[in-house]
Short mmCIF file of C-alpha atoms in Angstrom, two decimals:
data_model
loop_
_atom_site.label_atom_id
_atom_site.label_comp_id
_atom_site.label_asym_id
_atom_site.label_seq_id
_atom_site.Cartn_x
_atom_site.Cartn_y
_atom_site.Cartn_z
CA MET A 62 209.33 92.56 96.88
CA LYS A 63 207.01 89.65 96.06
CA LEU A 64 206.92 88.68 99.71
CA GLN A 65 205.97 92.21 100.69
CA LYS A 66 203.14 92.28 98.07
CA SER A 67 201.99 88.90 99.31
CA LYS A 68 201.86 90.14 102.91
CA LEU A 69 199.98 93.24 101.78
CA LEU A 70 197.47 91.13 99.87
CA VAL A 71 196.98 88.82 102.87
CA SER A 72 196.47 91.87 105.11
CA LYS A 73 193.84 93.27 102.72
CA VAL A 74 192.03 89.92 102.59
CA ILE A 75 192.03 89.70 106.40
CA LEU A 76 190.70 93.26 106.67
CA LEU A 77 187.99 92.45 104.11
CA ILE A 78 186.97 89.33 106.05
CA VAL A 79 186.86 91.28 109.31
CA PHE A 80 184.81 94.03 107.63
CA ILE A 81 182.32 91.52 106.22
CA PHE A 82 182.07 89.71 109.55
CA PHE A 83 181.31 92.87 111.54
CA ASN A 84 178.84 94.13 108.93
CA ALA A 85 177.03 90.80 109.04
CA GLN A 86 176.86 91.06 112.84
CA GLY A 87 175.51 94.61 112.52
CA MET A 88 172.83 93.49 110.08
CA LYS A 89 171.80 90.72 112.42
CA ALA A 90 171.51 93.17 115.31
CA GLN A 91 169.43 95.50 113.15
CA ASN A 92 167.05 92.67 112.30
CA ASN A 93 166.77 91.79 116.00
CA ASN A 94 165.85 95.40 116.80
CA THR A 95 163.24 95.40 114.06
CA MET A 96 161.84 92.14 115.41
CA LYS A 97 161.78 93.50 118.97
CA THR A 98 159.93 96.62 117.80
CA HIS A 99 157.49 94.48 115.81
CA ASN A 100 156.84 92.29 118.89
CA LEU A 101 156.31 95.36 121.09
CA ASP A 102 153.85 96.79 118.56
CA THR A 103 151.96 93.50 118.35
CA GLU A 104 151.81 93.38 122.16
CA ALA A 105 150.52 96.98 122.31
CA ILE A 106 147.80 96.23 119.75
CA THR A 107 146.86 93.02 121.60
CA ASP A 108 146.58 95.05 124.82
CA ALA A 109 144.39 97.67 123.08
CA ILE A 110 142.06 95.00 121.72
CA GLU A 111 141.79 92.96 124.92
CA ASN A 112 141.68 95.74 127.52
CA TYR A 113 139.89 98.50 125.64
CA TYR A 114 138.00 97.07 122.64
CA PHE A 115 136.74 93.74 124.04
CA LYS A 116 136.26 95.11 127.55
CA GLY A 117 134.52 98.28 126.33
CA ILE A 118 132.07 96.32 124.18
CA TYR A 119 131.41 93.70 126.90
CA GLU A 120 130.80 96.29 129.62
CA GLY A 121 129.13 98.88 127.37
CA ASP A 122 131.86 101.37 128.30
CA ALA A 123 131.81 103.87 125.43
CA ILE A 124 134.45 106.07 127.10
CA LEU A 125 136.90 103.16 127.27
CA LEU A 126 136.19 102.30 123.61
CA GLU A 127 136.46 105.92 122.52
CA SER A 128 140.00 106.09 123.90
CA ILE A 129 141.26 103.74 121.16
CA PHE A 130 139.15 105.08 118.25
CA TYR A 131 140.84 107.89 116.35
CA PRO A 132 138.51 110.87 115.74
CA GLY A 133 136.70 110.52 112.43
CA THR A 134 136.95 106.71 112.32
CA LEU A 135 134.32 105.02 110.17
CA VAL A 136 132.58 101.68 110.74
CA TYR A 137 131.49 99.68 107.68
CA GLY A 138 130.09 96.24 107.09
CA ASP A 139 126.97 94.16 106.90
CA VAL A 140 124.79 92.48 109.49
CA ASN A 141 122.57 89.65 108.28
CA GLY A 142 123.27 90.79 104.72
CA GLN A 143 122.15 94.37 105.38
CA PRO A 144 124.65 97.18 104.77
CA TYR A 145 126.00 98.78 107.93
CA PHE A 146 127.65 102.19 108.06
CA LYS A 147 128.23 104.52 111.01
CA THR A 148 130.72 107.03 112.20
CA ALA A 149 132.62 105.93 115.28
CA ASP A 150 130.65 108.52 117.29
CA LEU A 151 127.32 106.94 116.27
CA TYR A 152 128.71 103.46 116.91
CA LEU A 153 129.92 104.47 120.39
CA ASP A 154 126.56 106.10 121.14
CA GLY A 155 124.88 102.79 120.27
CA VAL A 156 127.23 100.90 122.61
CA LYS A 157 126.50 103.38 125.39
CA ASN A 158 122.71 103.16 124.97
CA ARG A 159 122.24 99.39 124.61
CA GLN A 160 122.24 96.80 127.33
CA SER A 161 125.75 95.43 127.53
CA PRO A 162 126.37 91.68 127.33
CA LYS A 163 127.73 91.94 130.88
CA ASP A 164 124.56 93.57 132.24
CA ALA A 165 122.37 91.15 130.26
CA GLY A 166 124.29 88.17 131.65
CA LYS A 167 124.79 86.94 128.08
CA PRO A 168 127.72 84.86 126.85
CA TYR A 169 130.53 86.89 125.34
CA LYS A 170 133.81 85.85 123.80
CA GLY A 171 136.41 87.92 121.99
CA GLU A 172 139.27 86.25 120.17
CA ILE A 173 142.19 87.74 118.25
CA LEU A 174 142.71 85.67 115.11
CA ASN A 175 145.55 87.58 113.49
CA ILE A 176 147.57 90.77 113.75
CA LYS A 177 149.80 92.06 110.95
CA VAL A 178 152.08 95.03 111.57
CA VAL A 179 153.96 96.97 108.89
CA ASN A 180 155.78 100.06 110.11
CA SER A 181 153.13 102.37 111.66
CA ILE A 182 150.06 100.54 110.33
CA ALA A 183 148.47 97.28 111.33
CA MET A 184 145.46 95.09 110.66
CA ALA A 185 143.79 92.90 113.28
CA GLU A 186 141.28 90.19 112.47
CA ILE A 187 139.09 89.29 115.42
CA ASN A 188 136.08 87.14 116.19
CA LEU A 189 133.50 88.43 118.63
CA LYS A 190 130.59 86.32 119.87
CA MET A 191 127.84 88.17 121.68
CA TYR A 192 124.08 87.87 121.86
CA GLU A 193 123.03 85.84 118.81
CA PHE A 194 125.83 87.20 116.65
CA ASN A 195 129.24 85.90 115.70
CA TYR A 196 131.02 88.96 114.35
CA ARG A 197 134.18 88.97 112.30
CA ASP A 198 135.87 92.35 112.64
CA PHE A 199 138.78 93.77 110.72
CA LEU A 200 140.33 96.64 112.65
CA SER A 201 142.79 98.96 110.94
CA PHE A 202 145.30 100.49 113.34
CA HIS A 203 147.69 103.40 112.91
CA LYS A 204 150.42 104.35 115.36
CA ILE A 205 150.04 108.06 116.04
CA ASN A 206 152.32 109.86 118.52
CA GLY A 207 153.46 106.48 119.89
CA LYS A 208 149.95 105.09 120.49
CA TRP A 209 148.00 102.57 118.41
CA TYR A 210 144.51 103.77 117.41
CA ILE A 211 141.71 102.10 115.49
CA VAL A 212 141.28 104.20 112.34
CA ASN A 213 138.76 101.97 110.55
CA LYS A 214 136.46 99.12 111.56
CA MET A 215 134.85 96.66 109.18
CA LEU A 216 132.48 93.98 110.41
CA THR A 217 130.19 91.22 109.31
CA ASN A 218 128.42 88.41 111.08
CA VAL A 219 129.38 84.85 110.15
CA SER A 220 127.92 81.46 110.93
CA GLU A 221 129.73 79.28 113.43
#
């Protein structure tokens, strides 16, 4: 009788160990999936910044820029200490009607400093040098219907 209880106890312990082992493996796989999704989102945001935002500003392509701005987006900040506020439509109109850095033959450099993703929202900090300005932009992104859009832009100019 004692031997049978002992065997039963050993069997339960083995089952418990197996259960814990497989659950730990499952949790690890779940974390890997979360990490893969996070990496894919970061890559998608990087692509949007480099191939739409930076390129659109450099070339003065308001249509390209508009494709990553969500309707109703607002642009806030300061330039040389002066408050700056525009709707995305007014901002894009300004981009369309100014001479682009490309057409002016002026130096231009865009750099992604940081991207933070949490679920369907993200924040990107970028540095953008063009004309006599060195802009620091904070772009808020939201993933809507599987696509990352800029939903808010804040900017200021900083010294080198």
